[in-house]
Coordinates of C-alpha atoms and ligand atoms in Angstrom, one line a residue:
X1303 CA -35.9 2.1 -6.4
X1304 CA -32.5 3.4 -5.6
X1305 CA -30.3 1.9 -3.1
X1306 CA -31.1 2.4 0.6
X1307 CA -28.9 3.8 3.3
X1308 CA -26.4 1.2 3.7
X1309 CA -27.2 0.8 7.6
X1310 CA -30.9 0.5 7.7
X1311 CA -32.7 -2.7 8.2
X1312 CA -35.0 -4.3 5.4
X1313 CA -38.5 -4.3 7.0
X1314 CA -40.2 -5.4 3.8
X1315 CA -39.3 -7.4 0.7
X1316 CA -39.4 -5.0 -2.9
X1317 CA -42.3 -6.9 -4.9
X1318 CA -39.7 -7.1 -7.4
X1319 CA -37.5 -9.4 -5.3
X1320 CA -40.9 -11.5 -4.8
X1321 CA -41.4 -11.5 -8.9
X1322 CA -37.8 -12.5 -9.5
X1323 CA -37.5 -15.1 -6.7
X1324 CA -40.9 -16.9 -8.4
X1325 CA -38.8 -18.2 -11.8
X1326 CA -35.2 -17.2 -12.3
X1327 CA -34.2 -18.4 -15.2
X1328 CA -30.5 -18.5 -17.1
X1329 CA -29.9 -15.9 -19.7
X1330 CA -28.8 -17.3 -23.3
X1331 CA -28.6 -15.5 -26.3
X1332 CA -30.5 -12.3 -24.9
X1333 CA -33.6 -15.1 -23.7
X1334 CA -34.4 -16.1 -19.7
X1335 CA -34.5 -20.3 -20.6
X1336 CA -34.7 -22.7 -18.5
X1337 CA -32.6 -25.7 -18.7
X1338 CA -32.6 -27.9 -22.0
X1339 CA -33.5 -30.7 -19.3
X1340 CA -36.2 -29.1 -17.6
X1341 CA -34.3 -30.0 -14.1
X1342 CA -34.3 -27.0 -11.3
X1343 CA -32.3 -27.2 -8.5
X1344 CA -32.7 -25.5 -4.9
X1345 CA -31.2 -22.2 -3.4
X1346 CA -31.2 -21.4 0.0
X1347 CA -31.8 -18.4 2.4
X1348 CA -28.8 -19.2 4.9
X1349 CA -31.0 -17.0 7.7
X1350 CA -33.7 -19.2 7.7
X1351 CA -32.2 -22.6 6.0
X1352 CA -35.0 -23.0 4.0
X1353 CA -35.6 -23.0 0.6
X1354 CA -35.8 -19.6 -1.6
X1355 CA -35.9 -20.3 -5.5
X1356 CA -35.5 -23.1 -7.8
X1357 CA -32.9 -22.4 -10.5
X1358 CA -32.3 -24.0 -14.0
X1359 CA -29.9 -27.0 -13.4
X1360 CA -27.7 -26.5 -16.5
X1361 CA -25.9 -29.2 -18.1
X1362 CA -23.0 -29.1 -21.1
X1363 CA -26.3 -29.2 -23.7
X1364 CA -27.2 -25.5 -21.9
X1365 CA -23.4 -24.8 -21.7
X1366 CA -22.9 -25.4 -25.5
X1367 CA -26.0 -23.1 -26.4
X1368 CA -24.4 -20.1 -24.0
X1369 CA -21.0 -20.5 -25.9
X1370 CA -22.5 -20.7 -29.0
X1371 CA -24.6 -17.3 -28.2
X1372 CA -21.4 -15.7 -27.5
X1373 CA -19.9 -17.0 -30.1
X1374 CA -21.9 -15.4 -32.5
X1375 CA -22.4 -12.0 -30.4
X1376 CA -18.6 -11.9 -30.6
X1377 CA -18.5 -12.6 -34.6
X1378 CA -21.3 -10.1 -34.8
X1379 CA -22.4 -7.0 -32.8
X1380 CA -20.0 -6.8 -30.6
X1381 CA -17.2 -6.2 -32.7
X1382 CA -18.6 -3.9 -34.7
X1383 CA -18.2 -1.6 -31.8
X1384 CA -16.5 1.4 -31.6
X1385 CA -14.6 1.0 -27.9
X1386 CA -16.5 4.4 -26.9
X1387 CA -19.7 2.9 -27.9
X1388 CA -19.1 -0.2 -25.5
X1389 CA -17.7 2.4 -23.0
X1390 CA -21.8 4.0 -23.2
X1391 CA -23.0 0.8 -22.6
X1392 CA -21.0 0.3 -19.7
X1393 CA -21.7 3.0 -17.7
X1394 CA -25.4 2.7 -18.3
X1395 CA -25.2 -1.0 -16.8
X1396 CA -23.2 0.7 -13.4
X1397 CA -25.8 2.9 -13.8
X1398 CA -29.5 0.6 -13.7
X1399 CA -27.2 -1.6 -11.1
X1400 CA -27.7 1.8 -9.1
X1401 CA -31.1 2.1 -9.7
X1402 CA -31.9 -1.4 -9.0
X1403 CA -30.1 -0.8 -6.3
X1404 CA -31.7 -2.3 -3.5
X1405 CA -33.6 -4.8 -5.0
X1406 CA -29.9 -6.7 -5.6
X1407 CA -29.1 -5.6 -2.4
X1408 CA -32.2 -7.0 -0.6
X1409 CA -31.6 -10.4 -3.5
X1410 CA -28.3 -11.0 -1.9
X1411 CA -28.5 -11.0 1.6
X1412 CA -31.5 -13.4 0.8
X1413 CA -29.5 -15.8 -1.0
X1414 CA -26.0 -15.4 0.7
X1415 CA -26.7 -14.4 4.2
X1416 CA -24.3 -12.0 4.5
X1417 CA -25.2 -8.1 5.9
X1418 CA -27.7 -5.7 3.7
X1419 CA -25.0 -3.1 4.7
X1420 CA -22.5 -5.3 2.7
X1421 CA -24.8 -6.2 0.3
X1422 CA -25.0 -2.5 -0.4
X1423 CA -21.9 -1.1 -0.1
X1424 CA -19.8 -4.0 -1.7
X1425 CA -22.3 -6.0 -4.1
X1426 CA -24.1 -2.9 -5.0
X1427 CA -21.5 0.5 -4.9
X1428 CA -18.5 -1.2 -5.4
X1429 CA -19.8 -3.5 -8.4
X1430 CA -21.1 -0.3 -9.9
X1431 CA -17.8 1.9 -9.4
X1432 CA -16.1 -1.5 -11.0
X1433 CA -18.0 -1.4 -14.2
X1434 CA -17.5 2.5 -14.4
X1435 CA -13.9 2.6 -13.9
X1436 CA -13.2 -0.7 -16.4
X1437 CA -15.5 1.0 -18.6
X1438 CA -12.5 3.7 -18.7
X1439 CA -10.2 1.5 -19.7
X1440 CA -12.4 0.5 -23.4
X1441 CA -11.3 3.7 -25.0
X1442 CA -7.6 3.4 -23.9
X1443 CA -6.5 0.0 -25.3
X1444 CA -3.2 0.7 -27.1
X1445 CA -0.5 -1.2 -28.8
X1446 CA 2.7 0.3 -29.6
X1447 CA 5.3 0.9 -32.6
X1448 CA 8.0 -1.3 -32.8
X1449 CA 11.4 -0.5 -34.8
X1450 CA 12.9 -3.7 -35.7
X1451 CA 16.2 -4.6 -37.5
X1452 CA 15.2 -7.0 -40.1
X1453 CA 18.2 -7.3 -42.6
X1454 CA 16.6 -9.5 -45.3
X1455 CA 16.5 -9.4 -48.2
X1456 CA 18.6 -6.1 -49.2
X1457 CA 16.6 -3.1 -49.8
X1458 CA 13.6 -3.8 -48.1
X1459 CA 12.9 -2.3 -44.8
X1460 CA 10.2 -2.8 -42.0
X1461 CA 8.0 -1.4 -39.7
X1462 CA 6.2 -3.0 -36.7
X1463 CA 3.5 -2.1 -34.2
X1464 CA 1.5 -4.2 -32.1
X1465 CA -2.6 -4.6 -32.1
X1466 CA -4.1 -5.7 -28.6
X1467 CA -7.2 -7.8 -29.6
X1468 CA -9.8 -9.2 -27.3
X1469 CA -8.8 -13.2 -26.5
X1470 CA -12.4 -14.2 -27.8
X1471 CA -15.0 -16.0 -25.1
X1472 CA -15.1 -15.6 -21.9
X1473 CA -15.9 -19.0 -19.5
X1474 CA -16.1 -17.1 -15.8
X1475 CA -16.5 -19.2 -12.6
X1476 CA -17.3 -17.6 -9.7
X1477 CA -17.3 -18.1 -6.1
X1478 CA -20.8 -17.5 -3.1
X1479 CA -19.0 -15.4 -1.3
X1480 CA -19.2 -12.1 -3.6
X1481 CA -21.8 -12.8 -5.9
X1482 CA -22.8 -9.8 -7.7
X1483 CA -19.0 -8.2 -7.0
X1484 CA -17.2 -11.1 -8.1
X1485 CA -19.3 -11.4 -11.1
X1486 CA -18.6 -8.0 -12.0
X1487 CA -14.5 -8.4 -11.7
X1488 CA -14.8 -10.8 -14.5
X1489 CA -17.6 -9.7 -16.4
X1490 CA -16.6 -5.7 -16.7
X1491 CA -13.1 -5.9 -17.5
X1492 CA -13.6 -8.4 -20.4
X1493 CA -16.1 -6.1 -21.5
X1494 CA -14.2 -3.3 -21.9
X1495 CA -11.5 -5.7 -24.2
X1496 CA -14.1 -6.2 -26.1
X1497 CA -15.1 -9.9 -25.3
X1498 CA -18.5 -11.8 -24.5
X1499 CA -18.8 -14.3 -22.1
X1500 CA -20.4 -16.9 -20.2
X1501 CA -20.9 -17.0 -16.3
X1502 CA -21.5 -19.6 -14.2
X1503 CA -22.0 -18.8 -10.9
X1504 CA -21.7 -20.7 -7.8
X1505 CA -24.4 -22.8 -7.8
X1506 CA -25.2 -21.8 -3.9
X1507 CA -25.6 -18.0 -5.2
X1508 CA -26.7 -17.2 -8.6
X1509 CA -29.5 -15.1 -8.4
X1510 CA -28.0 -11.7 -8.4
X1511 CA -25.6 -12.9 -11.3
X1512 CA -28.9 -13.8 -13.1
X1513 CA -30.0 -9.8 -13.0
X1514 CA -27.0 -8.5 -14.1
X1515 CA -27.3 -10.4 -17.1
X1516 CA -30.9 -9.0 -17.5
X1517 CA -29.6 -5.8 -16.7
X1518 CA -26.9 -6.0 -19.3
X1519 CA -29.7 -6.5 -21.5
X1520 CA -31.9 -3.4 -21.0
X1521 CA -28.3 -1.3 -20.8
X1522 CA -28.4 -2.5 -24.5
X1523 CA -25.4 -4.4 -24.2
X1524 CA -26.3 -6.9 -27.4
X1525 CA -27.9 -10.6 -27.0
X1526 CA -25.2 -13.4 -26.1
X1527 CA -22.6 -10.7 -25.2
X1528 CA -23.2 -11.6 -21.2
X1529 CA -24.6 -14.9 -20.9
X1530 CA -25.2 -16.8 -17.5
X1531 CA -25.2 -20.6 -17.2
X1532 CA -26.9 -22.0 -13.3
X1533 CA -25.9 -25.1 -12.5
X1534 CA -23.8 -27.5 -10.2
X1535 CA -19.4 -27.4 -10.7
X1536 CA -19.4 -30.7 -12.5
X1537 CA -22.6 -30.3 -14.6
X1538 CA -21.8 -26.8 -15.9
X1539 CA -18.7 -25.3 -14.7
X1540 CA -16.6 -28.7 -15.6
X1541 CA -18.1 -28.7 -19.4
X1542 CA -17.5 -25.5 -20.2
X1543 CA -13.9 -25.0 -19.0
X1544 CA -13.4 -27.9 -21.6
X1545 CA -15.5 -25.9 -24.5
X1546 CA -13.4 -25.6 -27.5
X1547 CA -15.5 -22.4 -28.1
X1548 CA -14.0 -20.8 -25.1
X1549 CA -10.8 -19.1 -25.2
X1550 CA -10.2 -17.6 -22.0
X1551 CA -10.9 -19.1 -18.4
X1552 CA -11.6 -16.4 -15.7
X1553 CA -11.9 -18.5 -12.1
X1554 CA -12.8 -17.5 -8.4
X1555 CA -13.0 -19.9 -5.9
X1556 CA -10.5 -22.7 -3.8
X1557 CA -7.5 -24.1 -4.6
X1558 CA -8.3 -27.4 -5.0
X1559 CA -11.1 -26.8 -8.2
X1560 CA -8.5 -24.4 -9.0
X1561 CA -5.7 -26.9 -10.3
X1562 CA -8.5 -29.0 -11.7
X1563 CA -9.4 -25.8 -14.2
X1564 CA -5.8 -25.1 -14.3
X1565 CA -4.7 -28.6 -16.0
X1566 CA -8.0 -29.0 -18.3
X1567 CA -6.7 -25.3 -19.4
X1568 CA -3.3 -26.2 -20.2
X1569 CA -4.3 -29.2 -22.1
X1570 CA -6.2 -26.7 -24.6
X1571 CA -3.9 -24.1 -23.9
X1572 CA -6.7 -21.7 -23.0
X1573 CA -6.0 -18.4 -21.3
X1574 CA -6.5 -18.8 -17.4
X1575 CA -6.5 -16.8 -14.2
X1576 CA -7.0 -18.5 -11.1
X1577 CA -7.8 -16.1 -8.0
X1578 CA -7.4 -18.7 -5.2
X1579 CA -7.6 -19.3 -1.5
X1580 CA -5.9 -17.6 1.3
X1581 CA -4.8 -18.0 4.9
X1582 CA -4.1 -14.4 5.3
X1583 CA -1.3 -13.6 8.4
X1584 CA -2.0 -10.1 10.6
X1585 CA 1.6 -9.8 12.1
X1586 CA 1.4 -7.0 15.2
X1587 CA 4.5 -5.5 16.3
X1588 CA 5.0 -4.0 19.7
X1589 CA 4.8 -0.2 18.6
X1590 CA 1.6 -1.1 16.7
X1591 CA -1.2 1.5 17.3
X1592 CA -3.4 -0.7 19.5
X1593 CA -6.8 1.8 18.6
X1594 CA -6.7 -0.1 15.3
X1595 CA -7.2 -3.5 16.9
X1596 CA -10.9 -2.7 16.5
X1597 CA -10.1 -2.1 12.3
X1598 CA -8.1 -5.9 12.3
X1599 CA -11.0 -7.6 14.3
X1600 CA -13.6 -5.9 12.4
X1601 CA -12.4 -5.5 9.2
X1602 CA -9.3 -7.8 8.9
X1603 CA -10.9 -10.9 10.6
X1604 CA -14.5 -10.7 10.4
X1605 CA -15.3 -8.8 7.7
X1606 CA -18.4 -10.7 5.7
X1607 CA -18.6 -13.7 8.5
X1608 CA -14.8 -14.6 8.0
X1609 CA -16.4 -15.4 4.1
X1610 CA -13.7 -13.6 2.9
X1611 CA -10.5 -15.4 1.1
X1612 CA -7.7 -12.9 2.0
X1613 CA -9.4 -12.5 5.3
X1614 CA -6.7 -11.9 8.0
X1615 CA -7.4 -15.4 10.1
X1616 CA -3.7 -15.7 11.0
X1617 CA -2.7 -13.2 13.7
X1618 CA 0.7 -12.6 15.5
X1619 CA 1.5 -10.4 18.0
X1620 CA 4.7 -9.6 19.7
X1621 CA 5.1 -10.9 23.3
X1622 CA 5.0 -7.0 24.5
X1623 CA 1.2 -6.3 23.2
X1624 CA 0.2 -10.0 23.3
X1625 CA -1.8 -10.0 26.4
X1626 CA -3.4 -6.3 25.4
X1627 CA -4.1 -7.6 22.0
X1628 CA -5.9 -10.9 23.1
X1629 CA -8.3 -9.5 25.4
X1630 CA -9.2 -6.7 23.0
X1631 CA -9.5 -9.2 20.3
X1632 CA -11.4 -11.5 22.2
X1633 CA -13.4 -8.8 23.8
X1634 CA -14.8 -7.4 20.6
X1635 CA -15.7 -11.2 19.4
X1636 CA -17.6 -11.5 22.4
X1637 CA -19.7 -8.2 21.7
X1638 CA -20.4 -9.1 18.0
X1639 CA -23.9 -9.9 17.1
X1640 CA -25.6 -13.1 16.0
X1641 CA -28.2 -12.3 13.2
X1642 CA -29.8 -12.3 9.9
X1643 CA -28.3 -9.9 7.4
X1644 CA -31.7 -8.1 6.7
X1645 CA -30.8 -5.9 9.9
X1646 CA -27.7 -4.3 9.7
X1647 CA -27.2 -4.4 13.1
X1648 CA -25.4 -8.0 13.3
X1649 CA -22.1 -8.2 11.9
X1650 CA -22.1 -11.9 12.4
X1651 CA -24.7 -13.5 10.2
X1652 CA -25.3 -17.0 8.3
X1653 CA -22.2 -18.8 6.9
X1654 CA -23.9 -19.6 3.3
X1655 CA -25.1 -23.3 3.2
X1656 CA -25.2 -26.2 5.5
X1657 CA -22.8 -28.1 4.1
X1658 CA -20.6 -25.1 4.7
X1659 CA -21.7 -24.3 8.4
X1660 CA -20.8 -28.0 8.9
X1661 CA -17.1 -27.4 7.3
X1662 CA -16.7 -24.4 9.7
X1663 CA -17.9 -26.4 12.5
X1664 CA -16.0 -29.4 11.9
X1665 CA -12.4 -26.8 11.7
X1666 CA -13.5 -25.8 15.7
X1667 CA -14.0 -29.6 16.4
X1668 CA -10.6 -30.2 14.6
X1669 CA -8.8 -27.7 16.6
X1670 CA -10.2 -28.3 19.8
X1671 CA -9.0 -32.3 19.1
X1672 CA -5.6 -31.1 18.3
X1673 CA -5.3 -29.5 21.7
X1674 CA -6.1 -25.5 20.4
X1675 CA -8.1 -23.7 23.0
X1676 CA -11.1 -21.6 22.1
X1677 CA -11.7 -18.4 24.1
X1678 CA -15.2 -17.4 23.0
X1679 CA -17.0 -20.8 22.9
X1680 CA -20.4 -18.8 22.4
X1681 CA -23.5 -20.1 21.0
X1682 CA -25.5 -19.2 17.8
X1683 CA -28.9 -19.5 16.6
X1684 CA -30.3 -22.9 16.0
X1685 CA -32.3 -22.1 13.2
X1686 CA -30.3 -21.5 9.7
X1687 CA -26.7 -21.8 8.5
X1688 CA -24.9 -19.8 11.7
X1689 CA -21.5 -20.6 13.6
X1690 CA -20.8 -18.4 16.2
X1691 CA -17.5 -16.5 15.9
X1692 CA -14.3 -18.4 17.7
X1693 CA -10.6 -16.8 18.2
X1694 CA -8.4 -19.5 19.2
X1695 CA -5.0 -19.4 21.4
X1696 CA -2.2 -22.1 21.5
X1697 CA -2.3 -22.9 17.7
X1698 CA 0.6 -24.9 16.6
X1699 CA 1.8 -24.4 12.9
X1700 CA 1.3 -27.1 11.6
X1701 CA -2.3 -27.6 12.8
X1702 CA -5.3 -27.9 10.6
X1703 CA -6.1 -24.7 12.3
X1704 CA -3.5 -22.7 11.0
X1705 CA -2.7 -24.3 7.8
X1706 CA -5.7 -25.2 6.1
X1707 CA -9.5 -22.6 5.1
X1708 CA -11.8 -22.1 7.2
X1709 CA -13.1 -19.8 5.5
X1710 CA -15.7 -18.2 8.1
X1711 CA -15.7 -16.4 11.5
X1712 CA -12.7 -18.6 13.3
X1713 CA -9.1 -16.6 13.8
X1714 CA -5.8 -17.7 16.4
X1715 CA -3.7 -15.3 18.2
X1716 CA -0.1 -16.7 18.5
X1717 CA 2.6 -14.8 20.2
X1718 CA 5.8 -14.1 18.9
X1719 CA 9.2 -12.3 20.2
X1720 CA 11.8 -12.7 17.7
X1721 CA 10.1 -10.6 14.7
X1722 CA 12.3 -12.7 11.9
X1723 CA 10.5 -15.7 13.0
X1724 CA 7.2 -14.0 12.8
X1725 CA 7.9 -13.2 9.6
X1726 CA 8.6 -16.7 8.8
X1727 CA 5.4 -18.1 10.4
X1728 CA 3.5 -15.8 8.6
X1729 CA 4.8 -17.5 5.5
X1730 CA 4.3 -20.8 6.6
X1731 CA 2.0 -21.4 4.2
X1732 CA 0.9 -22.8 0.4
X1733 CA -1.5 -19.3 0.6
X1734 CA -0.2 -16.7 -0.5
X1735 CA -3.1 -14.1 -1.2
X1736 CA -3.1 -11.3 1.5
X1737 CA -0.8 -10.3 4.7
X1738 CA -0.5 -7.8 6.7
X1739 CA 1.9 -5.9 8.9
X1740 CA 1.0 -3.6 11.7
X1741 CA 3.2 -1.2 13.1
X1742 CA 4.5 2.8 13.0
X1743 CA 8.0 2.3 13.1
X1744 CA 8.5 3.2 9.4
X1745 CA 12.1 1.3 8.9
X1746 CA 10.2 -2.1 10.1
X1747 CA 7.4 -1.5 7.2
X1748 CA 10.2 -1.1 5.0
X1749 CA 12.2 -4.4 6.1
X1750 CA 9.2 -6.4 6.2
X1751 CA 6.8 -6.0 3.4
X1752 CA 9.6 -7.1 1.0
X1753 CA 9.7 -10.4 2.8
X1754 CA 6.0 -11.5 2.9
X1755 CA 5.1 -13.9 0.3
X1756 CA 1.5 -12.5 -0.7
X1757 CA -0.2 -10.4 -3.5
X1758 CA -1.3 -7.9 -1.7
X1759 CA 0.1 -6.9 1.8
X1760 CA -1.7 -3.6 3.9
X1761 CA 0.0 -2.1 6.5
X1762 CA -2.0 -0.4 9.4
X1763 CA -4.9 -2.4 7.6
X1764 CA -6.6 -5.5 6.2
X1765 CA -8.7 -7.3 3.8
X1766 CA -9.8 -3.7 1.5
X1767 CA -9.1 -4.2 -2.3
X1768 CA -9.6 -1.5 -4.2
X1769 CA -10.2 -1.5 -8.2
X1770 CA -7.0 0.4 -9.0
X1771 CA -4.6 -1.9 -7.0
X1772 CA -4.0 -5.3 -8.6
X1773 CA -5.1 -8.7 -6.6
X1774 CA -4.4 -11.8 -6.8
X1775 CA -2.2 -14.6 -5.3
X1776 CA 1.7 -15.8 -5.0
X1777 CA 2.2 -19.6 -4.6
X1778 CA -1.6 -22.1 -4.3
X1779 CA -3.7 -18.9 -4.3
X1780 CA -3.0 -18.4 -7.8
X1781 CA -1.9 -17.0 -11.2
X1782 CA -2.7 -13.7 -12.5
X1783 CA -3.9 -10.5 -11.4
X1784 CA -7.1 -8.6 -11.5
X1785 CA -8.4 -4.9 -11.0
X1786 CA -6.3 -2.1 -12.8
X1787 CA -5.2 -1.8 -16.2
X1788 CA -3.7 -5.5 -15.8
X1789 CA -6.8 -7.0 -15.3
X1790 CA -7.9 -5.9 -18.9
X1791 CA -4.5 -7.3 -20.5
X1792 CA -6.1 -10.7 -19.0
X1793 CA -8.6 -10.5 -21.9
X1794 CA -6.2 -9.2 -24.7
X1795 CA -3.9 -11.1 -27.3
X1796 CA -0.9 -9.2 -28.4
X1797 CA -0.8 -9.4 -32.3
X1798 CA 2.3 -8.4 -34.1
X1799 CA 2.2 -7.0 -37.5
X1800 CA 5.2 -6.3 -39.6
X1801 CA 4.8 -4.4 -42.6
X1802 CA 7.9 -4.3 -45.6
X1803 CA 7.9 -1.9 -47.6
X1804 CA 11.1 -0.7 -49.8
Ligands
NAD1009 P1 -15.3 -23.7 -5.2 O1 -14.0 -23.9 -5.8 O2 -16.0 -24.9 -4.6 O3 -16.4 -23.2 -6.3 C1 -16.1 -22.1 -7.1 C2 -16.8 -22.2 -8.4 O4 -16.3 -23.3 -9.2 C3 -18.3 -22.5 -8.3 O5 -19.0 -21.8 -9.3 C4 -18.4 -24.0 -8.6 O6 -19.6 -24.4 -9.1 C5 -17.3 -24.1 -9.6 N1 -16.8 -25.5 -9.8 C6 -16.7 -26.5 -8.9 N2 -16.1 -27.6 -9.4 C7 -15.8 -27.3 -10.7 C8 -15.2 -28.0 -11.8 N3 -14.8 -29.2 -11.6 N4 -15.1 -27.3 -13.0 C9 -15.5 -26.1 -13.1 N5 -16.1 -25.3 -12.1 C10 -16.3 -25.9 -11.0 O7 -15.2 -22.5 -4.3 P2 -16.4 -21.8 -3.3 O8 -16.6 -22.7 -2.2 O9 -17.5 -21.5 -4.2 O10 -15.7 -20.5 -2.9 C11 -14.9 -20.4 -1.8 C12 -13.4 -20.4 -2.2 O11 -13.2 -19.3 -3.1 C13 -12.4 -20.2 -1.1 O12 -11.4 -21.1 -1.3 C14 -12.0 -18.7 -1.3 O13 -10.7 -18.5 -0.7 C15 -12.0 -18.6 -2.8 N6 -12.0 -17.2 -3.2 C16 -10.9 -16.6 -3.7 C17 -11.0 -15.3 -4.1 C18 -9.8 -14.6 -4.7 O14 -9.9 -13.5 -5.2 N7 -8.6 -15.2 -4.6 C19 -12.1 -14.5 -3.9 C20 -13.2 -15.1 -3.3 C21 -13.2 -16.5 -3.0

């Protein structure tokens, strides 16, 4: 069945979603396994808090199998490819992630929480328009000629080009925030290098990582080529980032596991990107157009419950539109409804796990403590993982608030009259993923943008990647950049060949 429209609620389960939920299993080597140790471990529907599926608990025994898999598919079919012929394959993956649609969809929401509108637009649409336009990129790998001035010994004379040559296997880690999308950002763009990989996904969300694999398969993407490992960060992620097999590590997810990857990395000299944190400033100028308010709230702050890592959670306003700005912001907060993300109607639903909702809840508590004051202070329901939204006023710098991840539906509104300073607060941070500046005076756009430290920075808007415009973080949120035609150089080795001839 094809995806749904993106805003109507899911009255009843697909039977395949019932099928698949009964005994998801990891995908090695072209085969659904389960673990080598039999173990399963639970994942959670966030709406209800209780318990979904049982997944394989992987371990390095089921790590070493997956790398081994790929190792082989990588030796073997995969190679032999011509780039148009993985290209094909591609596109008919984007294409049966179409047509199943809205059983990933429906798959998503149950195991994330977050909207079926999301679930189809972002998981489903955009993972689908990822893999076709990074299945463009397969057929235009290009090296380049090189003339060199080699003077040794007389008489002989050179020529140079360079080959671009996928890095080998893949280890990607990914967050629960974007399953299905984040899986794709690693798994499509090594593709097209002409790599295979191994997944592991977060261990909260794997499910729809699970099907892509399976999809992969029936596309006729070869076995081992797209392998998925389930399992806890220290049982499977932690083993294979340490896999001498492995020759590239592509990671989503915080800063803190992100230095961990980072040094085990170094000490084999692997390839790494690490897409990080964020603590994302929204700076509003006076000549702002305040009808976009509604776009910063909605889009920029609490976009996908706040679960968003360049979400804009940091916002200053200049002391002419403060009060304006405020009472809109807090306004729309107020309106925003509390529910699960089978009906598309709440735009607030379940943060992803308990141990998260108590994290977000324990941020409020924090902030509260250190003397913030919460405007909204509005309740949510009791059953499953739900905070209620919270915009905070009187948020000092260096509070918890303000320097450290929430990472769900919590936000500050700090004013601001000297516009330098804004700047500066809005850099007063180890983030550096996303910012934003919001204003029509075209000669402030100009002055500013230069001056924020992040990897991406919107004006007149927040928190909307796009697969063409490279992402990624300045200072703790990161190294390297995905999306574009960088994001496929992150899976290539340069190889120089020099060629005498007299
Ligand atoms: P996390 O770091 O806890 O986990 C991410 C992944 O790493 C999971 O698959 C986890 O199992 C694995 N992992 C944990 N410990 C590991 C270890 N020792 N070795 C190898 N793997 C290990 O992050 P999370 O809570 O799942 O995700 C939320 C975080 O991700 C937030 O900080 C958010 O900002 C970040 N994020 C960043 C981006 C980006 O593009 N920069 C996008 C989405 C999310």
């Amino acid at each position: 069945m094809k995806i749904a429209p993106p805003d109507s609620a899911v009255d009843t389960l697909l039977p395949a979603v019932a099928d698949f939920l009964a005994a998801p299993k990891m995908v090695i080597g072209g085969e659904n396994v389960a673990s080598a140790s039999g173990k399963t471990f639970a994942v959670y529907n966030p709406a209800t808090g209780k318990e979904l599926a049982r997944v394989p608990a992987g371990s390095a025994e089921d790590v070493d199998r997956a790398v081994k898999a790929a190792q082989a598919a990588f030796e073997g079919p995969w190679s032999k490819m011509l780039p148009a012929q993985r290209q094909g394959l591609m596109l008919k993956l984007a294409d049966l992630i179409e047509a199943h649609g809205e059983e990933l969809a429906q798959l998503e929401t149950l195991n994330n929480g977050k909207s079926i509108m999301l679930s189809r637009l972002i998981e489903v649409t955009a993972s689908a328009e990822y893999f076709r336009y990074m299945a463009g990129w397969a057929t235009k790998i290009t090296g380049s000629t090189l003339d060199v001035s080699i003077p040794i010994p007389p008489g002989m004379r050179y020529q140079a080009y360079t080959r671009k040559e996928p890095v080998g296997v893949v280890a990607a880690i990914t967050p629960w925030n974007f399953p299905l999308n984040m899986a794709s950002w690693k798994i499509a763009p090594a593709l097209a290098a002409g790599c295979t990989i191994v997944l592991k996904p977060a261990e909260e969300t794997p499910l729809t990582s699970i099907r892509l694999a399976q999809l992969a398969l029936e596309a006729g993407i070869p076995e081992g080529v797209v392998n998925v490992v389930t399992g806890m960060g220290e049982d499977t992620g932690a083993p294979l980032v340490a896999h001498p097999g492995i020759a590239k590590i592509a990671f989503t997810g915080s800063t803190e596991t992100g230095k961990l990857i980072g040094v085990q990395a170094m000490k084999d000299m692997k390839r790494v990107t690490l897409e990080l944190g964020g603590k994302a400033p929204m700076v509003m100028f006076d000549d702002m157009d305040l009808d976009l308010l509604g776009v910063a709230a909605g889009i920029g702050s609490f976009f996908n419950t706040g679960q968003t890592c360049c979400s804009g959670v940091r916002i200053y306003a200049q002391s002419g539109i403060y009060e304006k700005a405020l009472e809109v912001i807090t306004n729309i907060t107020r309106s925003l409804s509390i529910g699960s993300g089978l009906d598309p109607r709440h735009q607030i639903n379940p943060v992803v796990s308990a141990r998260h909702q108590a994290h977000v809840k324990s941020c409020i508590a924090r902030g509260i403590e250190q003397g913030a004051k919460p405007m909204i202070c509005a309740t949510a329901p009791e059953d499953g993982f739900f905070v209620a939204p919270e915009v905070f006023t009187d948020v000092r710098q260096d509070m918890a608030l303000m320097q450290d991840e929430v990472f769900g539906p919590v936000i500050s509104v700090t004013p601001f009259t000297d516009e330098d300073a804004a700047i500066r607060m809005a850099n007063d941070t180890r983030f550096g993923l996303g910012a934003s500046i919001w204003t029509t005076d075209l000669n402030k756009m100009m002055k500013y943008v230069p001056r924020l430290q992040a990897g991406t920075v919107w004006v007149n808007s927040h928190n909307i990647p796009d697969q063409n415009m490279p992402f990624g973080g300045m200072k703790q949120s990161g190294i390297g950049r995905e999306h574009g035609a960088g994001a496929v150089e992150n899976y290539l080795e340069t190889k120089s060949v020099c060629i005498a001839y007299r």
